[in-house]
Coordinates of C-alpha atoms in Angstrom, one line a residue:
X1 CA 46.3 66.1 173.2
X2 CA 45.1 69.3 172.8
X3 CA 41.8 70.3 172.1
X4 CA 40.6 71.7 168.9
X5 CA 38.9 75.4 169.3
X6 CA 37.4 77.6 166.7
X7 CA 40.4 79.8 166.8
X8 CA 43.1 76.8 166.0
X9 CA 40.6 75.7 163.1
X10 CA 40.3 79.9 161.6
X11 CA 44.2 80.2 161.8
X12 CA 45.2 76.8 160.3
X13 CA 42.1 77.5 157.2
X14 CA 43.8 81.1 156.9
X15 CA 46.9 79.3 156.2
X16 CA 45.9 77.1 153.8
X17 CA 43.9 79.9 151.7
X18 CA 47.4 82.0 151.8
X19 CA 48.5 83.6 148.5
X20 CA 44.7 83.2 147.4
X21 CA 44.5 78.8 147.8
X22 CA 41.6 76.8 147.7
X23 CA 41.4 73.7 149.7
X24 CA 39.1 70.9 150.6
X25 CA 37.2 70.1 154.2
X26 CA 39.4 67.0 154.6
X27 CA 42.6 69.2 153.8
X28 CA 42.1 71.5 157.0
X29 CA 41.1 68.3 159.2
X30 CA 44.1 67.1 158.5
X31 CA 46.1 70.0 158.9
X32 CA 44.4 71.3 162.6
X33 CA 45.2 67.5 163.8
X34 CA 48.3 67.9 162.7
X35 CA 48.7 71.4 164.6
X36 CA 47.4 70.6 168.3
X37 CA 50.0 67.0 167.9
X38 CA 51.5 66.2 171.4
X39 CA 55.5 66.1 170.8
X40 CA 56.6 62.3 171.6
X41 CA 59.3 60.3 173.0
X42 CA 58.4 61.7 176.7
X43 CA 58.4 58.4 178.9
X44 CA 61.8 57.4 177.5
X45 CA 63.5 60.8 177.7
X46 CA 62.1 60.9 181.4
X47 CA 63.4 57.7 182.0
X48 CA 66.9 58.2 180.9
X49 CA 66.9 61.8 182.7
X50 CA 66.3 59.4 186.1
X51 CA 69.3 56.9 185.4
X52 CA 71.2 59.9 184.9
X53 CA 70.1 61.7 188.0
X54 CA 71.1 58.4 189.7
X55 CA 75.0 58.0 188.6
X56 CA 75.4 61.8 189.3
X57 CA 73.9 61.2 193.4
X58 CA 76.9 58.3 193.3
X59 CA 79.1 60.6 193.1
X60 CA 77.9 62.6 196.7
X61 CA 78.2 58.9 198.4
X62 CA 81.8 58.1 197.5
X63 CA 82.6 57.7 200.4
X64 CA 80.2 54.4 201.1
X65 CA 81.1 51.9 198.2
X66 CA 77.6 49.8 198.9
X67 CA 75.4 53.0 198.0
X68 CA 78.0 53.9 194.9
X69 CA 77.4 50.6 193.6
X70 CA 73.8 50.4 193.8
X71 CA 73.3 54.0 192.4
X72 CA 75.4 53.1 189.5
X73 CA 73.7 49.6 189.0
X74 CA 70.4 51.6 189.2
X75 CA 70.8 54.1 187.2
X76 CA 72.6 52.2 183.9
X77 CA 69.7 50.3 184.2
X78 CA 67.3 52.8 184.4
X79 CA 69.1 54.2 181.1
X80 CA 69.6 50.8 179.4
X81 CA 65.7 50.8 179.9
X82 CA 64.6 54.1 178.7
X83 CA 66.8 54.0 176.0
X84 CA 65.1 51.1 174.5
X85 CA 61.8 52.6 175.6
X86 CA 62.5 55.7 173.5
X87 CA 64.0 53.4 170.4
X88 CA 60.2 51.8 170.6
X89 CA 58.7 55.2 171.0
X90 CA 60.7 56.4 167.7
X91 CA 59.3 53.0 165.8
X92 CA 55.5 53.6 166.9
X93 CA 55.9 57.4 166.1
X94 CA 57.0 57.0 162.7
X95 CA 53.9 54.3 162.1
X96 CA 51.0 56.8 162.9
X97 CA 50.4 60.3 164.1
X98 CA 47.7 60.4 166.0
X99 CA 44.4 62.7 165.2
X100 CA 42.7 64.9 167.6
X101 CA 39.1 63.7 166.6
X102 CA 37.4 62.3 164.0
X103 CA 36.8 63.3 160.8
X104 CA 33.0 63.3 161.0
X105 CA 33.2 65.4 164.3
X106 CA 35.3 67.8 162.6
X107 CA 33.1 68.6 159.8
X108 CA 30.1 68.8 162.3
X109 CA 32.0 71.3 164.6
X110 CA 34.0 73.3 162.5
X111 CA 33.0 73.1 159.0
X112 CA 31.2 76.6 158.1
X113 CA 30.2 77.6 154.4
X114 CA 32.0 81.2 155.2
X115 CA 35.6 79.7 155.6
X116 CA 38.2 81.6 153.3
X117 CA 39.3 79.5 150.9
X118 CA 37.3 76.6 151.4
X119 CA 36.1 74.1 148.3
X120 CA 32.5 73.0 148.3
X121 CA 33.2 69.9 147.2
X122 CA 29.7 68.9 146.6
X123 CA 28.9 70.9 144.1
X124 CA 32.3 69.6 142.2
X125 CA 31.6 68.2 138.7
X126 CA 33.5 66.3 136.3
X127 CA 34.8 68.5 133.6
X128 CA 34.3 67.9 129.7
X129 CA 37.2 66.0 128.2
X130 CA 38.7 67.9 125.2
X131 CA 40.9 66.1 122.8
X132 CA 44.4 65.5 123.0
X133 CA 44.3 66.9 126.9
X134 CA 45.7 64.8 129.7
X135 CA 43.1 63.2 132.1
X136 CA 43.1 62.6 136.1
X137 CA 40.9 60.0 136.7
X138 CA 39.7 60.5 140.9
X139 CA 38.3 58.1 142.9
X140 CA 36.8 60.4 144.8
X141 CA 34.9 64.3 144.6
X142 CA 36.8 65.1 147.3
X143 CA 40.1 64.0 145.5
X144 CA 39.0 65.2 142.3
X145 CA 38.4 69.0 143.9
X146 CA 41.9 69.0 145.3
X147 CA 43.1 67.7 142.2
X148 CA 41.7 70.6 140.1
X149 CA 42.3 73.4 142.6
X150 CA 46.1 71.8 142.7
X151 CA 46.3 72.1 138.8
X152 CA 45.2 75.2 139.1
X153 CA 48.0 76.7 141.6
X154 CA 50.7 75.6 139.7
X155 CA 49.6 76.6 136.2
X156 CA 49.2 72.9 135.2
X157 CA 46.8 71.9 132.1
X158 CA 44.5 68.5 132.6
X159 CA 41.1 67.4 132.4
X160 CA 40.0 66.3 135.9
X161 CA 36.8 64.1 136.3
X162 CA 35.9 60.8 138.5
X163 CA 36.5 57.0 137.8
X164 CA 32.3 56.5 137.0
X165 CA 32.9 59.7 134.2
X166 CA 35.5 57.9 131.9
X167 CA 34.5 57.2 128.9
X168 CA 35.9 54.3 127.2
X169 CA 38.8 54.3 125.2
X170 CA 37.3 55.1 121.5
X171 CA 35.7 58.3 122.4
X172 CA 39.2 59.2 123.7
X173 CA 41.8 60.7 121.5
X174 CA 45.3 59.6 122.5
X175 CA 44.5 60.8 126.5
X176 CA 47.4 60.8 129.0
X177 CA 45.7 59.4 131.6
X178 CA 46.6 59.7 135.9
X179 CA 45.1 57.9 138.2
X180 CA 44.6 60.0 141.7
X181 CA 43.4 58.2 144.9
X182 CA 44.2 57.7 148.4
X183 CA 46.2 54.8 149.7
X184 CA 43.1 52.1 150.2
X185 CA 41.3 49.4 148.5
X186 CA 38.9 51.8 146.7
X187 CA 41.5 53.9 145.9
X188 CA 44.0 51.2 144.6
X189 CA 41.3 49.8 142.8
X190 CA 41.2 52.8 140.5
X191 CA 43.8 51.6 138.3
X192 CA 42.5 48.2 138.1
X193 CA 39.6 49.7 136.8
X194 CA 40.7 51.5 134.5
X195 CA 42.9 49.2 132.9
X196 CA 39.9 46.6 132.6
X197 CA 37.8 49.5 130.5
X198 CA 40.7 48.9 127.8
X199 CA 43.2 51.9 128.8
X200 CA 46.7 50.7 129.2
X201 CA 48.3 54.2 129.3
X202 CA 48.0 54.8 132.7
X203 CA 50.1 56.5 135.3
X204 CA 49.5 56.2 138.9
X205 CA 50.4 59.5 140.5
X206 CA 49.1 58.8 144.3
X207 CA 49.2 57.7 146.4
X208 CA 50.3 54.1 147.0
X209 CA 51.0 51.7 150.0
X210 CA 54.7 51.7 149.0
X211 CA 54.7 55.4 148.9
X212 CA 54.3 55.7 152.9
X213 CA 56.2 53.1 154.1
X214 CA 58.7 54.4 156.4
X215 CA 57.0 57.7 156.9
X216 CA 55.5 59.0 159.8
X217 CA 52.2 60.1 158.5
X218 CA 48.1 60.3 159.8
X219 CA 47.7 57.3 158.8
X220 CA 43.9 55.6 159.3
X221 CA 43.6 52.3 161.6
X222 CA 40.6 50.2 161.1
X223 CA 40.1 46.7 161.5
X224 CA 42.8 44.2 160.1
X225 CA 41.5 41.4 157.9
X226 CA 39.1 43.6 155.5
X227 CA 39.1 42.0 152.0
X228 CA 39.9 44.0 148.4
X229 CA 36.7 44.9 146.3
X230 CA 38.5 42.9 143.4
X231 CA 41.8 41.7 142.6
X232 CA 44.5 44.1 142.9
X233 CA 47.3 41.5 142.7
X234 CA 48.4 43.2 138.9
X235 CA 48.4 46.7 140.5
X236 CA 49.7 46.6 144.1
X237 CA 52.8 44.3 145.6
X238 CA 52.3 41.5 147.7
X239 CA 54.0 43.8 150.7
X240 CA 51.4 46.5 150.0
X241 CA 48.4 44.2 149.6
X242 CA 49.7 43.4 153.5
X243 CA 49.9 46.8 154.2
X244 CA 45.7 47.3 153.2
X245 CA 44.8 44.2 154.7
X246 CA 46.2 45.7 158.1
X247 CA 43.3 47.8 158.3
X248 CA 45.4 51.2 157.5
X249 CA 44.5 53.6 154.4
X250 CA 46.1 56.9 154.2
X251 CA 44.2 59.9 152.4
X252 CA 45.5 61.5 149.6
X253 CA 44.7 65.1 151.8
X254 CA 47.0 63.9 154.6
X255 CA 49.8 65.1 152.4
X256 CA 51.3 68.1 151.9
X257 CA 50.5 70.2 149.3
X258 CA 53.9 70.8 147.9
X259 CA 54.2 66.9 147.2
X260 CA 50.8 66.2 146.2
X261 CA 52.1 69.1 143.3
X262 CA 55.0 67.1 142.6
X263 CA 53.6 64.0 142.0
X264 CA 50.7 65.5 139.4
X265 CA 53.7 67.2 137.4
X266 CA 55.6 64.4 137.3
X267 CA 52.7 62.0 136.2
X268 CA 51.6 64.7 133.7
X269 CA 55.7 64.6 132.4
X270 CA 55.4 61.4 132.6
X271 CA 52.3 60.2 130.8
X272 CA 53.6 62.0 127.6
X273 CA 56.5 60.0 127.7
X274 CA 55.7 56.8 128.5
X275 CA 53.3 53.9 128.3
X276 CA 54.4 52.5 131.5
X277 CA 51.5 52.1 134.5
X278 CA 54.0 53.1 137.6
X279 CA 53.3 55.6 140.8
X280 CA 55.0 59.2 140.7
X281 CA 54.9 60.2 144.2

């Protein structure tokens, strides 16, 4: 994989800040892995090209039936085999994409105060809940910054503040409320939480388990066998309660922007319709 350079880091933040954006440290990190990604599906495709180089020599010995045969036998069999090495390739591929370093190497590196567009996501602070506004509850600063900056782009109105700044539900007046997290215990747990405060109008907007299945996203790997905080058995499936227990999470930031927009319009739409706790992504 390529390496990641000052340069690759200035032109993918100059991207992100296009058309006067904001973003968040973890938004770039994600977005310079995803820009130095080796293409895949190379040891297959290079094994296939060799059967193929063998059936076409057959056709310079036809002459000698003996060599014929065994260049044919050799080289469906070197494309039987690379075809299923590719097929295992594709599977892997659309699992994980792989990152270029980690994420506290990145910020050490590459994370200056002077880069355009870039939140300061420590000095973030929950915002005072007006009556009658919709609420996005965060699990993290980090989330909660993106959150805010992606209301902001698309002209949405909400109150965005962190799980620890909800108040409970009689100093509320008729909230919508969206949960926002990334796809892990602590995240997950969100809703949990907030439903055992006494809120039961909840909306989860992102991002689940279920919501990356299939997908081929920078997904985290840690160690399998890591137990939930508390029960999440009324918020997540049994399938996606697998999924955690794995060891993989997936970061709200690893997303694009587009869709992370999506899914906070239609949880705002959606928590002034209905009562229903559901994902939106």
């Amino acid at each position: 994989m390529p390496e990641v350079t000052e340069q690759i880091v200035a032109t993918e933040a100059g991207d992100l800040a296009e058309g006067e954006r904001r973003y968040t440290p973890r938004q770039l990190y994600y977005a310079v892995c995803a820009s130095v990604e080796v293409p895949q599906y190379t040891t297959g495709q290079g094994i296939i090209g060799c059967g193929v180089i063998g059936l076409v020599a057959a056709a310079f010995f036809w002459h000698d039936v003996r060599i014929v045969f065994a260049l044919v036998i050799v080289g469906s069999l070197l494309i039987a085999y690379g075809m299923r090495t590719r097929a295992t390739e594709r599977v892997l591929a659309k699992a994980v994409r792989p990152r270029a370093l980690g994420y506290d190497d990145f910020v050490r590196r590459f994370i200056k105060p002077d880069l355009p567009g870039l939140i300061d996501v420590a000095a973030w602070r929950a915002q005072e809940i007006s009556a009658g506004a919709s609420v996005l509850v965060c699990d993290s600063a980090e989330n909660a910054a993106l959150a805010e900056e992606v209301l902001r782009q698309e002209g949405l109105e909400a109150v965005v503040i962190d799980a620890a700044s909800l108040p409970p539900p009689a100093m509320l007046v008729a909230p919508n409320l969206v949960a926002v997290h990334d796809a892990s215990y602590p995240g997950c747990a969100v809703v949990a939480d907030i439903n055992d405060a006494g809120h039961e109008r909840v909306v989860d907007a992102c991002v689940r388990p279920q919501d990356v299945d299939g997908r081929r996203l920078q997904i985290i790997e840690g160690a399998p066998g890591v137990r939930p905080p508390r029960d999440l058995s009324g918020v997540l499936t049994p399938a996606e309660l697998m999924w955690l227990g794995t060891g993989k999470r997936l970061d709200l930031a690893a997303l694009p922007r587009d869709e992370i927009a999506a899914a906070l319009r239609a949880a705002l739409n959606q928590g002034s319709e209905s009562d229903a706790t559901t994902s939106a992504l």
